[in-house]
Short mmCIF file of C-alpha atoms in Angstrom, two decimals:
data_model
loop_
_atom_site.label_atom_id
_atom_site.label_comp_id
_atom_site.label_asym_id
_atom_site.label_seq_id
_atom_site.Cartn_x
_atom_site.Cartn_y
_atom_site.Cartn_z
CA UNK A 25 -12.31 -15.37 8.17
CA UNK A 26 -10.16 -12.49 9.07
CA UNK A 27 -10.83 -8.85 6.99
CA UNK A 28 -8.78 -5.72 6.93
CA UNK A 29 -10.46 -2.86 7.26
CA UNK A 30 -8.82 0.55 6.49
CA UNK A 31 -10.03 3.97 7.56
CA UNK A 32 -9.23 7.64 7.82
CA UNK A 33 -9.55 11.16 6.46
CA UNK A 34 -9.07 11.12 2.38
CA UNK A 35 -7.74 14.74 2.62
CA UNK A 36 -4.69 16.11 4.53
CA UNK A 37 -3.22 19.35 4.42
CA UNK A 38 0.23 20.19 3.86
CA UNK A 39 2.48 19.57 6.91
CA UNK A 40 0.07 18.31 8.89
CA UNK A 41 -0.37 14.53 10.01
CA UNK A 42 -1.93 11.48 8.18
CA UNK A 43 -3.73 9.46 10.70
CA UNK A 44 -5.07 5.89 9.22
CA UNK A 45 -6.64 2.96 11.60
CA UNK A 46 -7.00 -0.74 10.59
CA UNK A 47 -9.31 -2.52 11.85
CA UNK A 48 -8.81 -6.36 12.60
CA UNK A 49 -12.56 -8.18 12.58
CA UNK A 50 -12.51 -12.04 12.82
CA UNK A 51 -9.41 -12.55 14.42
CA UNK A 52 -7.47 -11.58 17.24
CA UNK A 53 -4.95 -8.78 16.48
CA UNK A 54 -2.67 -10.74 19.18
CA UNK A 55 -2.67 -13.84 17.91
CA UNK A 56 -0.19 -15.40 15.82
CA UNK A 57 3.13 -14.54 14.68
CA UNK A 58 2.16 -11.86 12.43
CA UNK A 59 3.01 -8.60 11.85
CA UNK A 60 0.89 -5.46 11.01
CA UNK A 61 1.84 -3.47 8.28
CA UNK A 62 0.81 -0.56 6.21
CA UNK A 63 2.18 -0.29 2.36
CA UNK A 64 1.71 2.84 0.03
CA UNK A 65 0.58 2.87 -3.81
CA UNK A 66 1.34 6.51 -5.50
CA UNK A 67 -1.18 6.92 -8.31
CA UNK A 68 -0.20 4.58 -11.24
CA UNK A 69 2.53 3.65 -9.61
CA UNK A 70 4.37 0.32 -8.16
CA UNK A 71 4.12 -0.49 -3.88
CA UNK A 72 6.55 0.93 -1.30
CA UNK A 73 6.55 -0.45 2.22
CA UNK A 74 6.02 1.89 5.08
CA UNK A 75 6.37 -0.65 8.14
CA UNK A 76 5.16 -2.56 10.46
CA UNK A 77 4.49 -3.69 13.63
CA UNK A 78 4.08 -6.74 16.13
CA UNK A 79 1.31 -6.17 18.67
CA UNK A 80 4.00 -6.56 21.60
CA UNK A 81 5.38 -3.05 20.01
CA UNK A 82 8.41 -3.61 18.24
CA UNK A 83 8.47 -1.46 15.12
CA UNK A 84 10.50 -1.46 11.77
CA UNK A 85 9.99 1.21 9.41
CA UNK A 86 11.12 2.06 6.27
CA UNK A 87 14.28 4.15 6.48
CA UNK A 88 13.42 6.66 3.57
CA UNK A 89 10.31 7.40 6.03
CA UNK A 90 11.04 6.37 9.41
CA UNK A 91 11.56 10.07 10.69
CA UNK A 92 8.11 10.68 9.43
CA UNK A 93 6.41 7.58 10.46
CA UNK A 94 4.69 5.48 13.61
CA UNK A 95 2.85 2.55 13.32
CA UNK A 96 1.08 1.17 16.85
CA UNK A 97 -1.22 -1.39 17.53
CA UNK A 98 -3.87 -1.25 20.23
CA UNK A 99 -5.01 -4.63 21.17
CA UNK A 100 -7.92 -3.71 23.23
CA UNK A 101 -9.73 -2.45 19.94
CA UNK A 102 -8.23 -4.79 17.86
CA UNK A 103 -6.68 -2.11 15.39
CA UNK A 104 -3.41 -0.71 13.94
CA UNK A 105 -2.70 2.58 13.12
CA UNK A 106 -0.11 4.40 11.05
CA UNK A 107 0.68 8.50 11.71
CA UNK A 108 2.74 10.01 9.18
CA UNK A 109 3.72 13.59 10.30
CA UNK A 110 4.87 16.99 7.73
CA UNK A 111 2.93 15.31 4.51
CA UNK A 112 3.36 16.91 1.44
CA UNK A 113 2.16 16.07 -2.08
CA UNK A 114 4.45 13.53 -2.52
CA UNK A 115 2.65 11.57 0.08
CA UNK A 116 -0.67 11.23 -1.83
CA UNK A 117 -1.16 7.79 -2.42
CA UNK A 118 -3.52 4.59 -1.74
CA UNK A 119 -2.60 3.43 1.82
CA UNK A 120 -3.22 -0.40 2.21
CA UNK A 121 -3.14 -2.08 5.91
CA UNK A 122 -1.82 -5.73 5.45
CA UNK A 123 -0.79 -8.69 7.73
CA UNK A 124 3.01 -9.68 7.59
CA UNK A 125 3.86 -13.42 8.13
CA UNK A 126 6.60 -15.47 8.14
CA UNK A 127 8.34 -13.60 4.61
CA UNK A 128 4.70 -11.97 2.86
CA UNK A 129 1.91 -10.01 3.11
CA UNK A 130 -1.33 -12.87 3.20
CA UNK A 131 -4.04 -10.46 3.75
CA UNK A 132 -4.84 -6.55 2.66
CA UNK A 133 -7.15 -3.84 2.93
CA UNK A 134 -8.97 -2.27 0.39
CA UNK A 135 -7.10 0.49 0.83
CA UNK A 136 -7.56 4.25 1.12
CA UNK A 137 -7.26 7.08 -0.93
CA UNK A 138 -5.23 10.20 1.12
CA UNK A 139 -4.74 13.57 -1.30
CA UNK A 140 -2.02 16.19 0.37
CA UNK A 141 -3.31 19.84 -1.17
CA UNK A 142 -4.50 22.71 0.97
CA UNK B 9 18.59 -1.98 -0.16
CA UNK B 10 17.42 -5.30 -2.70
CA UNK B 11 16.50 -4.19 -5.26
CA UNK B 12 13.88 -6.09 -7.70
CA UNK B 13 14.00 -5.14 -11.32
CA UNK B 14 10.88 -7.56 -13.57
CA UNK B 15 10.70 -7.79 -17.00
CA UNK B 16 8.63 -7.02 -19.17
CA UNK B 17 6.89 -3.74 -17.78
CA UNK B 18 3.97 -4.44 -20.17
CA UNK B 19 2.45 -7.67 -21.84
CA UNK B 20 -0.41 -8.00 -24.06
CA UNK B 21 -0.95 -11.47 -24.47
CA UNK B 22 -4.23 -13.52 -25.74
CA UNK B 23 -5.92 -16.05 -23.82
CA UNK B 24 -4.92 -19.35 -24.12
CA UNK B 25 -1.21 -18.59 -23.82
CA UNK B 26 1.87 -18.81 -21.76
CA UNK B 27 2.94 -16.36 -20.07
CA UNK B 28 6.22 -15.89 -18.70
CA UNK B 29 7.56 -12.74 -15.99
CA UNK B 30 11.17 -12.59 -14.71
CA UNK B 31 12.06 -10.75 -11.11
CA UNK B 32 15.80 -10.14 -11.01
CA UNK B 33 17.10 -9.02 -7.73
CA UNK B 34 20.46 -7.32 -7.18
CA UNK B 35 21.70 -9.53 -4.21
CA UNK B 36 21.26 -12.84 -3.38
CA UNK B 37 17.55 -13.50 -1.49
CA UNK B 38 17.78 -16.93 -1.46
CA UNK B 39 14.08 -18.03 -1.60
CA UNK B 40 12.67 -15.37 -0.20
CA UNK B 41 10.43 -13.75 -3.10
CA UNK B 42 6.98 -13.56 -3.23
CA UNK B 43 4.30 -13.02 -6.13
CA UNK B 44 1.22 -10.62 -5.79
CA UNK B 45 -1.50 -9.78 -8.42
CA UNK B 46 -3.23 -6.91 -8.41
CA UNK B 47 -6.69 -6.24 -10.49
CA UNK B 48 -7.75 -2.33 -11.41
CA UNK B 49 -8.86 -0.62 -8.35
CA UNK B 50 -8.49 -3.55 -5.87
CA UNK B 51 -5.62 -4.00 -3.79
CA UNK B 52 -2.86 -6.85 -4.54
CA UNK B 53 -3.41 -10.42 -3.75
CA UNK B 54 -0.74 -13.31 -2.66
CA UNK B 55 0.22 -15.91 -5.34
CA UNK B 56 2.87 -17.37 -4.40
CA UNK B 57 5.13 -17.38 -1.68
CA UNK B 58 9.30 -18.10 -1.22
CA UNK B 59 9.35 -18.34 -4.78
CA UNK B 60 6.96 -21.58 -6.06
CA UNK B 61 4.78 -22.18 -3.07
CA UNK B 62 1.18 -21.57 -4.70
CA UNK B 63 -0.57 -19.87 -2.00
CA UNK B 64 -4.04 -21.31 -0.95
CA UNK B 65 -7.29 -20.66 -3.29
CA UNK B 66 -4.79 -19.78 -6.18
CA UNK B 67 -5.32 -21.45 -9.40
CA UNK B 68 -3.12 -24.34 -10.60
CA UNK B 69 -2.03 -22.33 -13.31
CA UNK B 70 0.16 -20.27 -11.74
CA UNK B 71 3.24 -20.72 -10.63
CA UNK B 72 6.93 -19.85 -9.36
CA UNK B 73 10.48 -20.86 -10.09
CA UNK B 74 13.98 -19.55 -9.10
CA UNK B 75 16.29 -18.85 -6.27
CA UNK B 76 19.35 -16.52 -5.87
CA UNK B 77 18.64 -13.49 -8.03
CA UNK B 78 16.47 -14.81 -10.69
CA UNK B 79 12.82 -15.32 -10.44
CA UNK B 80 9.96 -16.22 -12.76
CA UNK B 81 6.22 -16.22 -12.72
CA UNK B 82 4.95 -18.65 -15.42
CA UNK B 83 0.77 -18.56 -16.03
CA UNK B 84 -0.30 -21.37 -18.14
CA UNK B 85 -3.32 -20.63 -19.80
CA UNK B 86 -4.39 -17.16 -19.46
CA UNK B 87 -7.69 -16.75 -18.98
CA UNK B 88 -9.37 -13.21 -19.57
CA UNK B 89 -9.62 -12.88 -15.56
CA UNK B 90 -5.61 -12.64 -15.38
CA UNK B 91 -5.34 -9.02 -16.74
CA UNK B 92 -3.86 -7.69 -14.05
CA UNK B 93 -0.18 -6.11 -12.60
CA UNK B 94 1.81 -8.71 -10.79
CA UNK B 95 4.11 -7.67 -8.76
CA UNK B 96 7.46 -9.29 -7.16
CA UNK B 97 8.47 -8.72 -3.44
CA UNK B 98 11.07 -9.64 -1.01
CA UNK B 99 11.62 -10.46 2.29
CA UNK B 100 15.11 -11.29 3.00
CA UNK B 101 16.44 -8.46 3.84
CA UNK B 102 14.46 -4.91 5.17
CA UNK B 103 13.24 -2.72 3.75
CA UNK B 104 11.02 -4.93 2.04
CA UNK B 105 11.10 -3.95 -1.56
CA UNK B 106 8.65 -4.77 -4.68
CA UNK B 107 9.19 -4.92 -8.09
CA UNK B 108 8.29 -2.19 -10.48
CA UNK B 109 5.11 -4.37 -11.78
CA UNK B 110 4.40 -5.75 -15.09
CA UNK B 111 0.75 -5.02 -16.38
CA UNK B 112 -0.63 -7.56 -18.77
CA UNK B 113 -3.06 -7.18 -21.04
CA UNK B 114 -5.45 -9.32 -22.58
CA UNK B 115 -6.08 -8.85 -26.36
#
């Protein structure tokens, strides 16, 4: 069956950029009318959507981040990836990839754990 | 922005029991609201989808009513492995929002 399979550095410092990949394993990234998303937990806190993306390109984001944020998909490694640029503390959350279709989110990642601090 | 407002925040309930959450949105979604559970340190799983649509692989003993603005989750019952925070969504409108969670706790 398909898996989610989140990645990326757990540390970032101030202003710099959060880079995260997805990987898609058991399934083709292109097929299907699904859309690839990434979602944020703060610590002890409730889930904020970032955005997503279909794998022809188009994009919606979040508009509390969207100046911040890009989310791509690269088909010929089967992966997703979300860039979030000028972090700051506020940032430091659990960063889940999920697949999007038709109205909810059928399928996560384990997530991954990203601290902002110098 | 919709946004979803559950009740209660926090449950402790013993097994056995009913248990009842409400989602209350602040606009009109239709059927478009979703259920997720989440267990400590995993990430959140589908329930139910457009509001009573039990999603595969979940147990009978969940499940969703409502449309509009008001939404419930009803888990008849509880068993020990429900302890969890369950979490409301919705997808009519972006951004997609969630609800603030409600955590229950088994006694």
């Amino acid at each position: 069956q398909v898996q989610l399979q989140d990645s990326g550095p757990g540390l970032v410092k101030p202003s710099q950029t959060l880079s995260l990949t997805c990987t898609v394993s058991g399934g083709s990234i292109s097929s299907g009318a699904y859309y690839w998303s990434w979602i944020r937990q703060h610590p002890g806190k409730g889930l904020e959507w970032i955005g997503y993306s279909y794998h022809s390109g188009s994009t919606y984001y979040s508009p509390s981040l969207k100046s911040r944020v890009t989310i791509s998909v690269d088909t010929s490694k089967n992966q997703f990836s979300l860039k979030l640029t000028s972090v700051t503390a506020a940032d430091t959350a659990v960063y889940y990839c999920a697949r999007y279709v038709t109205g909810n989110f059928d399928l996560w990642g384990r997530g991954t754990l990203v601290t902002v601090s110098s | 922005e919709v946004v979803l407002t559950q009740s209660p925040d926090f449950q402790s309930v013993t097994p056995k029991e009913k248990v009842t959450i409400t989602c209350r949105a602040s606009q009109s979604i239709g059927s478009s609201l979703h259920w997720y559970q989440q267990k400590p340190d995993q990430s959140p799983k589908l329930l139910i989808k457009f509001a009573s649509q039990s999603f595969s692989g979940v147990p009978s003993r969940f499940s969703g009513s409502g449309s509009g603005t008001d939404f419930t989750l009803t888990i008849n019952s509880l068993e020990a492995e429900d302890a969890a925070t369950y979490y409301c969504h919705q997808s009519s409108s972006l951004p997609q929002t969630f609800g603030q969670g409600t955590k229950l706790e088994i006694k």
